[in-house]
Short mmCIF file of C-alpha atoms in Angstrom, two decimals:
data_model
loop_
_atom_site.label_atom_id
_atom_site.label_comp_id
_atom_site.label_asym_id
_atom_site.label_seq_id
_atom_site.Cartn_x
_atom_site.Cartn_y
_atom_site.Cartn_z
CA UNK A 1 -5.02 -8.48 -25.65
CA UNK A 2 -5.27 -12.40 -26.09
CA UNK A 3 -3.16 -15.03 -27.83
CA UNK A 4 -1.45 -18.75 -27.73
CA UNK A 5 2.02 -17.46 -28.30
CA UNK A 6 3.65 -17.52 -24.50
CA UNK A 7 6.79 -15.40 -25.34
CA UNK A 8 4.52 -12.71 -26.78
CA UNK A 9 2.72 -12.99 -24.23
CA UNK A 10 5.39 -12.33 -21.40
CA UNK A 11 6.30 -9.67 -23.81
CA UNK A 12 3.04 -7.95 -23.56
CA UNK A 13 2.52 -8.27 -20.38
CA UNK A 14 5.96 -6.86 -19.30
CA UNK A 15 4.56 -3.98 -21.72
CA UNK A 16 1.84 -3.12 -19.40
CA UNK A 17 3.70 -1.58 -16.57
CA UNK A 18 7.46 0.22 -17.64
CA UNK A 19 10.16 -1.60 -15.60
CA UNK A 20 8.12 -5.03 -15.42
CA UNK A 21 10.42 -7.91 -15.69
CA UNK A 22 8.14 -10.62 -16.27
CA UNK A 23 9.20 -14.51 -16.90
CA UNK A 24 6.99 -17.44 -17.47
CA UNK A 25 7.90 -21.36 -18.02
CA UNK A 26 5.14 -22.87 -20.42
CA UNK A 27 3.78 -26.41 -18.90
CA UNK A 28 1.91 -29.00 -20.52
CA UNK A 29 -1.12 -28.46 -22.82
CA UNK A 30 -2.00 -25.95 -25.04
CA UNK A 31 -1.33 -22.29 -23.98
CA UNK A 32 -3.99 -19.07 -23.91
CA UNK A 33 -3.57 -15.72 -22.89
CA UNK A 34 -5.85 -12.84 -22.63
CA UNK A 35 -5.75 -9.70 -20.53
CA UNK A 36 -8.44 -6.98 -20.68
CA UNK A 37 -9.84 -4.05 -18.27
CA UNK A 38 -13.39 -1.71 -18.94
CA UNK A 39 -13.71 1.60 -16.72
CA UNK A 40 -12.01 5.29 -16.86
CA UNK A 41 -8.83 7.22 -15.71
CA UNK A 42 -10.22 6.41 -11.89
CA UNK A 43 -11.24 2.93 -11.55
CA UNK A 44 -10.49 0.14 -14.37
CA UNK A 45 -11.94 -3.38 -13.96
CA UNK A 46 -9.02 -5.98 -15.15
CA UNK A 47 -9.31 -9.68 -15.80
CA UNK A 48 -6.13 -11.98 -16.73
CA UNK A 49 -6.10 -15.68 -18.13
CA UNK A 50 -2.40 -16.56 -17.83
CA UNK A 51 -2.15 -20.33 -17.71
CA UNK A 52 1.44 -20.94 -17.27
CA UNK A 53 3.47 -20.56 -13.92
CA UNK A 54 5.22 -16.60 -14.03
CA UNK A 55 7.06 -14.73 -11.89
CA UNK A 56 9.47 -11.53 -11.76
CA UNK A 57 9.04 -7.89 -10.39
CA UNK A 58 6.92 -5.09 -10.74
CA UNK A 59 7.64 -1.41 -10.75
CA UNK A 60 5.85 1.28 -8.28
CA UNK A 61 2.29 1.04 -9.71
CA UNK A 62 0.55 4.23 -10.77
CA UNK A 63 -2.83 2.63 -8.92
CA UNK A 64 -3.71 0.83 -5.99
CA UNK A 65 -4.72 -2.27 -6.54
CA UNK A 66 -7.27 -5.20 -5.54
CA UNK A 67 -6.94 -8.51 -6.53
CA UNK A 68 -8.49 -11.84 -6.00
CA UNK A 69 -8.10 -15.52 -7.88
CA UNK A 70 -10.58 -17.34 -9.75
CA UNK A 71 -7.91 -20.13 -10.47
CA UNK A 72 -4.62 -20.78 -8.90
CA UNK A 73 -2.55 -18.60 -6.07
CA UNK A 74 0.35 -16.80 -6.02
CA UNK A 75 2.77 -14.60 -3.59
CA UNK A 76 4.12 -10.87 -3.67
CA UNK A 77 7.47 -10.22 -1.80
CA UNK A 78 8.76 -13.16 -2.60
CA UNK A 79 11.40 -14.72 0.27
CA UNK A 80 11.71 -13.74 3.58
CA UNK A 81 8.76 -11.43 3.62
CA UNK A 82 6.69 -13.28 1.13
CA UNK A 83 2.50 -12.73 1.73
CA UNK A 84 0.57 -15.39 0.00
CA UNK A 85 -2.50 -15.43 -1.06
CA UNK A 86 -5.45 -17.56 -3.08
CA UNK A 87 -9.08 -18.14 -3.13
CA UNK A 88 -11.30 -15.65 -3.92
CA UNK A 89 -10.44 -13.05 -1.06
CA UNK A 90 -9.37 -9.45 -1.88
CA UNK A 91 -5.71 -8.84 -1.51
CA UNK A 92 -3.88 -5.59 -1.76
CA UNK A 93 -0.31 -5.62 -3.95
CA UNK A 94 2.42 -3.13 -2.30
CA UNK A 95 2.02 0.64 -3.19
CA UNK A 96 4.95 2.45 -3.22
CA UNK A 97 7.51 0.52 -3.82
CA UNK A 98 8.28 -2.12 -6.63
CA UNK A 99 8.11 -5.82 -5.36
CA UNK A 100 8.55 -9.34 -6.59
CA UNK A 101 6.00 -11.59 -7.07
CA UNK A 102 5.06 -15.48 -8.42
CA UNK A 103 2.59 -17.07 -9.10
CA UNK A 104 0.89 -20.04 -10.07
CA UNK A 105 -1.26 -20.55 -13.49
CA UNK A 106 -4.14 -18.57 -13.18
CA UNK A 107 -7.11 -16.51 -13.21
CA UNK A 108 -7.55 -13.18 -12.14
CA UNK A 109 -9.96 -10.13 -11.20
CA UNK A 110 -8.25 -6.99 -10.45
CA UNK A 111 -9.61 -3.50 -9.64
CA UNK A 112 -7.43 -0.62 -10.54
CA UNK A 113 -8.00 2.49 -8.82
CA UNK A 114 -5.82 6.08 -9.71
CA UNK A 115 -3.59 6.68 -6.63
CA UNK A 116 -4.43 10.20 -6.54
CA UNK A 117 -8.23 9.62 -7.17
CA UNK A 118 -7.97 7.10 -4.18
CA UNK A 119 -5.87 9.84 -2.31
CA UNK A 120 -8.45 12.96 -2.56
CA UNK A 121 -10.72 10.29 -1.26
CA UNK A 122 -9.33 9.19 1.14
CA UNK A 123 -8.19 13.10 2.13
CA UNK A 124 -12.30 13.38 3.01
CA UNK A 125 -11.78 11.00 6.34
CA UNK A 126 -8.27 12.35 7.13
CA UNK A 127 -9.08 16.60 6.83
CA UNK A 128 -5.81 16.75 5.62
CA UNK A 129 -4.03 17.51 2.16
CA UNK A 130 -4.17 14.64 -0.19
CA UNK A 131 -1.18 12.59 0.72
CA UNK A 132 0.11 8.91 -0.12
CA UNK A 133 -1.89 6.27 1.65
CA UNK A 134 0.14 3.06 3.33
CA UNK A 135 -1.74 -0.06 3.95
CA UNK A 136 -1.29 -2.86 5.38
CA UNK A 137 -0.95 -5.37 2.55
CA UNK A 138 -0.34 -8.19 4.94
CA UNK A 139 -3.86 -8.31 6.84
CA UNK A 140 -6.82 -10.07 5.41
CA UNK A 141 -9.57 -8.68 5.05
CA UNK A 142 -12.76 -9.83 7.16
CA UNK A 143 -15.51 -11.55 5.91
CA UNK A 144 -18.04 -8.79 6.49
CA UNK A 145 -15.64 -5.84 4.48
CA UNK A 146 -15.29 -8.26 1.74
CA UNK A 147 -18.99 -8.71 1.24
CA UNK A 148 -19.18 -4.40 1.13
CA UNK A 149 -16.45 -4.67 -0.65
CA UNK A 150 -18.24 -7.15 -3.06
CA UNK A 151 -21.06 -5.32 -3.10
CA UNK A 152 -19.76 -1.58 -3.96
CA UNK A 153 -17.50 -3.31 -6.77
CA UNK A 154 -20.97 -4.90 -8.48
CA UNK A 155 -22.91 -2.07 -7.94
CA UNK A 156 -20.52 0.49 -9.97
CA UNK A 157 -19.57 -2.19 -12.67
CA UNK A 158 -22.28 -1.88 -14.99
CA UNK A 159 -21.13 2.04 -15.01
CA UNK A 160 -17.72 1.81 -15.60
CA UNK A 161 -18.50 -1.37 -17.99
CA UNK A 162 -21.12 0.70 -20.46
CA UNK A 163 -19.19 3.23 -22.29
CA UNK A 164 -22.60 5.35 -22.60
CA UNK A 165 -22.25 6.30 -19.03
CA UNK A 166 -22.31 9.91 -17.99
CA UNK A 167 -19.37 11.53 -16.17
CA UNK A 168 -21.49 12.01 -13.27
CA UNK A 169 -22.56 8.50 -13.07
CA UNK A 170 -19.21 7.14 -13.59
CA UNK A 171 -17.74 9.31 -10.58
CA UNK A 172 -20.13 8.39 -8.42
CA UNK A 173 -18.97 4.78 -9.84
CA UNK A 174 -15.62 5.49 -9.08
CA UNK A 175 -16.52 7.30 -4.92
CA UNK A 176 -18.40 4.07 -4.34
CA UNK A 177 -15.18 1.54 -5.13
CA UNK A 178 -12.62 4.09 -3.48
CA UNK A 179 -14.57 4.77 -0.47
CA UNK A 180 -15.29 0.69 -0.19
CA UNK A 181 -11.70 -0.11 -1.20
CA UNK A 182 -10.54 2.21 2.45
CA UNK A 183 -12.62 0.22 4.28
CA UNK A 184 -11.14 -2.83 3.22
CA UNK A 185 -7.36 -2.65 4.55
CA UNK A 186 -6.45 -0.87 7.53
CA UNK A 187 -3.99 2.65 6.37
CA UNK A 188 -2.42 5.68 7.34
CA UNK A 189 -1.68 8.56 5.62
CA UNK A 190 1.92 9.41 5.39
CA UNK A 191 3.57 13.37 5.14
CA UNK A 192 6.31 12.50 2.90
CA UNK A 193 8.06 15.53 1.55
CA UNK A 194 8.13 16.10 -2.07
CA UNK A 195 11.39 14.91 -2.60
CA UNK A 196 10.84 11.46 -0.10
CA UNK A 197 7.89 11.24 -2.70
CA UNK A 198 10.71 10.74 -5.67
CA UNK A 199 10.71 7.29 -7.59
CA UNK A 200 14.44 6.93 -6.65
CA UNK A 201 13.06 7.23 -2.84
CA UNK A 202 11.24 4.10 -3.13
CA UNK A 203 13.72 1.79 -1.07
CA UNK A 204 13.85 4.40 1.81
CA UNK A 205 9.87 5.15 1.54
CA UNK A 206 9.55 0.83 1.94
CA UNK A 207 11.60 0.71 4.86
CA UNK A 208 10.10 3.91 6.73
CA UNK A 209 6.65 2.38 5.74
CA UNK A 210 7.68 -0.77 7.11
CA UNK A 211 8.68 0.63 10.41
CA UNK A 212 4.54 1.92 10.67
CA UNK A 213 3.25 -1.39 9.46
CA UNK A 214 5.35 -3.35 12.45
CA UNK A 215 5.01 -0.67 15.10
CA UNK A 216 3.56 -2.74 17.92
CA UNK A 217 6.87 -5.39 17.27
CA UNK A 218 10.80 -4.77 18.51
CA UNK A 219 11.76 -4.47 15.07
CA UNK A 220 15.06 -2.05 14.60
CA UNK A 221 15.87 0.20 11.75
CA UNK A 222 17.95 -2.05 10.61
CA UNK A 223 15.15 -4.78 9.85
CA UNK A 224 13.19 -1.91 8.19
CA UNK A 225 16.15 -1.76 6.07
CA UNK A 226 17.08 -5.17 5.41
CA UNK A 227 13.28 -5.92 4.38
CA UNK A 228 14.01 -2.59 1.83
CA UNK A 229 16.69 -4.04 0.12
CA UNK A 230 19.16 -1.06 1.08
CA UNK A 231 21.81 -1.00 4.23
CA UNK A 232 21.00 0.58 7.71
CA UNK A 233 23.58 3.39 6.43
CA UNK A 234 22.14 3.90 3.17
CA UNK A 235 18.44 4.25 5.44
CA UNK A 236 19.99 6.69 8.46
CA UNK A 237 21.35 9.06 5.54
CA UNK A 238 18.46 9.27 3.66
CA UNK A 239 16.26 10.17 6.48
CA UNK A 240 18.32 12.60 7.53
CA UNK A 241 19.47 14.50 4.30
CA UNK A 242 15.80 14.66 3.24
CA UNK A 243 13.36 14.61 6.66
CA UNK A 244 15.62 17.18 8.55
CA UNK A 245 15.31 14.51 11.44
CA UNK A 246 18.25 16.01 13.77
CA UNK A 247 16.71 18.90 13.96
CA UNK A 248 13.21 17.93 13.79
CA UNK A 249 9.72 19.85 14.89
CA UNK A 250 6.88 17.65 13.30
CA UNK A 251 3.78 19.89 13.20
CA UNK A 252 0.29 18.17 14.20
CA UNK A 253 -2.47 19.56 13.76
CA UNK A 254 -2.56 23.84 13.93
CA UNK A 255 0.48 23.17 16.48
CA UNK A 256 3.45 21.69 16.68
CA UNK A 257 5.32 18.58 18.45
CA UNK A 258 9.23 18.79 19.29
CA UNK A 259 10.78 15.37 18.84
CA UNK A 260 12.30 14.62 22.44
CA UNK A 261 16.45 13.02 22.24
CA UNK A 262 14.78 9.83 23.50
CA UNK A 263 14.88 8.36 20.66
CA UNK A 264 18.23 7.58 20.99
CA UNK A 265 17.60 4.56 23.60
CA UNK A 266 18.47 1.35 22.77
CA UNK A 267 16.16 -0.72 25.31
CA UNK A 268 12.68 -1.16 24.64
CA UNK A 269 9.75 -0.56 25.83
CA UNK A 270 10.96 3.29 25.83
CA UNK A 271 9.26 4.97 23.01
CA UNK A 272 11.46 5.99 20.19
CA UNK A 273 10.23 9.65 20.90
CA UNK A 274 8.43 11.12 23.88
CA UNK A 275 4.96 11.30 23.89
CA UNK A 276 1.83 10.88 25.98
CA UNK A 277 0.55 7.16 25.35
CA UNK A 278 -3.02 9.00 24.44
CA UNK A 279 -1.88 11.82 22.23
CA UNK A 280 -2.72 11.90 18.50
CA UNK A 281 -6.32 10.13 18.52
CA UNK A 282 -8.86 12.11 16.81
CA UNK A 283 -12.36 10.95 15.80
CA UNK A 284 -15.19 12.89 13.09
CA UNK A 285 -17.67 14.81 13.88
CA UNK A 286 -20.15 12.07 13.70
CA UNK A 287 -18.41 9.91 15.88
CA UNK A 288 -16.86 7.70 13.17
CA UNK A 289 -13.49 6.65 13.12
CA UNK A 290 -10.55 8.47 10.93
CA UNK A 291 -7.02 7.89 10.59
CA UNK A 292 -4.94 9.66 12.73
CA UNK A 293 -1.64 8.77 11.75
CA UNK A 294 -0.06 12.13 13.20
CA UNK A 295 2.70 14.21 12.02
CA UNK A 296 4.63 13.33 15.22
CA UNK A 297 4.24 9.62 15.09
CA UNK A 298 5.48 9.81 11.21
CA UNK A 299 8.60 11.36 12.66
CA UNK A 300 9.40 9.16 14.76
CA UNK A 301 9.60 6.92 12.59
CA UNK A 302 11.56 9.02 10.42
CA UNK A 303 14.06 9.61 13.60
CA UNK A 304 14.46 6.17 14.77
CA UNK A 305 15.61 5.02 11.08
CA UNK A 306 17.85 8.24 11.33
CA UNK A 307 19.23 7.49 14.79
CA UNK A 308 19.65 3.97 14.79
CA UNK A 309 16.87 3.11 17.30
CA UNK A 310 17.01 -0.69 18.72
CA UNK A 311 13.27 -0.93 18.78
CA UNK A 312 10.07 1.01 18.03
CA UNK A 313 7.18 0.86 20.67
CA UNK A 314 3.91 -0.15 20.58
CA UNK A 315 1.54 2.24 18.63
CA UNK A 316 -0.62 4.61 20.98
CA UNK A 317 -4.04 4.68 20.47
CA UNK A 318 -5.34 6.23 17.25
CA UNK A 319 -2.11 5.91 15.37
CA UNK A 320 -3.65 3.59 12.54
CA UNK A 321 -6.75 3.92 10.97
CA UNK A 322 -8.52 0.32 11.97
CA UNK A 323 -11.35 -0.64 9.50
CA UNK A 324 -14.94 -1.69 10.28
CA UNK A 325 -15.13 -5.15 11.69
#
């Protein structure tokens, strides 16, 4: 889509995702838009031209997504949590959750990859069932991942970019980006039940995910929740209407892992939940790093935004899957 018309164009482009609310203030000089993606239902290749200043809030996306500027800069949690970013380095948008962003006028390069595609993949380094992935948004990528990165992104264009391509080549396309893309950010997997999984979940899902991504900080539930939008209350009931978390046995592996009443400290360093400071790490069978993000450290988590815990711990070893450096 292209034009010179801005209010069509903040139409359109608040067309693209259901739930966008998308503003723009036109400055000086002529105006011309034009948004367009090649590829398939796993991995689409976007570009946008938007040359006015824009801002507003986007939905939960139905991809993850990579991003980098060709022109201008711009910000996504806008305020108190607000990550920046510009230049031509990758950057992640949030997953999961809807979030606010702004940004300068600009030029853009996107790559848009299915969340469940990206999921299955990702369920290859994991063993596990395919399950949402949380990354850390907030960490820049290194040099060296960003030249893979580069690299796997220009080999599979010219696939995903000829329409002639064969479904086989196009997959293999679509592996190469995915597998590149989880090298990139540092994740975990998360076991979120089927109803934590809802859309209406989203706030609770943020602040649960936020308690992983700031795990080796004495942040309290009630930070979690504030950087949500949603109330420590609204957080502790959630949890424990949907995650069972009074009551709960988080199973790890073939066995199973009793959440200890520790939790209920209020002094760090205690950990939130008992458990040996070397438990939960895991490696392939080639030696390679995985994530390892067990179903006991995900409940605690879960507890300590249930019980009101005053901090959360440092991670143990193994708890997040750290990319090649």
């Amino acid at each position: 889509m292209a034009g010179t018309d801005i209010d069509e164009a903040v139409a359109r482009y608040g067309a693209l995702f259901p739930g966008t609310e998308f503003r723009a203030a036109k400055g000086p000089g002529d105006f011309s838009y034009r948004y367009s993606f090649v590829g398939d239902e796993n991995v689409t290749l976007r570009s946008s031209v938007f040359p006015a200043e824009h801002w507003g809030r986007l939905p939960v996306l139905p991809d993850y997504v990579v991003a980098w500027w060709r022109e201008g800069s711009g910000a996504v949690d806008v305020g108190s949590h607000e990550v920046r970013s510009s230049g031509t380095r990758p950057f992640l948008l949030p997953s999961g959750r809807s979030f606010s962003f702004r940004s300068e006028p600009a030029v853009q390069n996107l790559v848009h990859i299915d969340a469940t595609f990206l999921e299955e993949t990702a369920a290859e380094l994991h063993e596990g069932r395919s399950r949402p992935l949380v990354f850390d948004h907030t960490r820049p990528p290194s040099p060296e991942q960003t030249t893979a990165w580069r690299h796997a992104v220009g080999e599979a264009s010219p696939v995903l970019q000829d329409a002639t391509s064969s479904p086989l080549l196009r997959m293999q396309a679509g592996l190469l980006v995915a597998r590149a893309t989880l090298e990139l950010f540092p994740w975990h997997d998360v076991p979120f039940s089927a109803e934590m999984r809802a859309p209406r979940m989203s706030a609770v899902r943020a602040a649960i995910e936020y308690l992983h991504h700031h795990a080796d900080r004495p942040i309290t539930p009630a930070d979690a929740a504030r950087a949500a939008g949603i109330s420590t209350r609204v957080l502790q009931l959630a949890v424990r209407r949907h995650e069972d978390t009074t009551r709960a046995r988080c199973s790890a592996g073939s066995g199973s892992t009793a959440c200890t009443p520790s939790c209920a400290t209020r002094r760090p360093p205690r950990p939130p939940c008992g458990r040996s400071p070397s438990s939960g790490a895991s490696a392939t069978s080639a030696g390679s790093p995985r994530p390892t993000r067990s179903a006991s450290a995900s409940c605690r988590a879960r507890r300590c935004a249930a019980e009101g815990c005053q901090a959360v711990s440092p991670p143990a070893p193994g708890r997040v899957r750290q990319t090649k450096r």
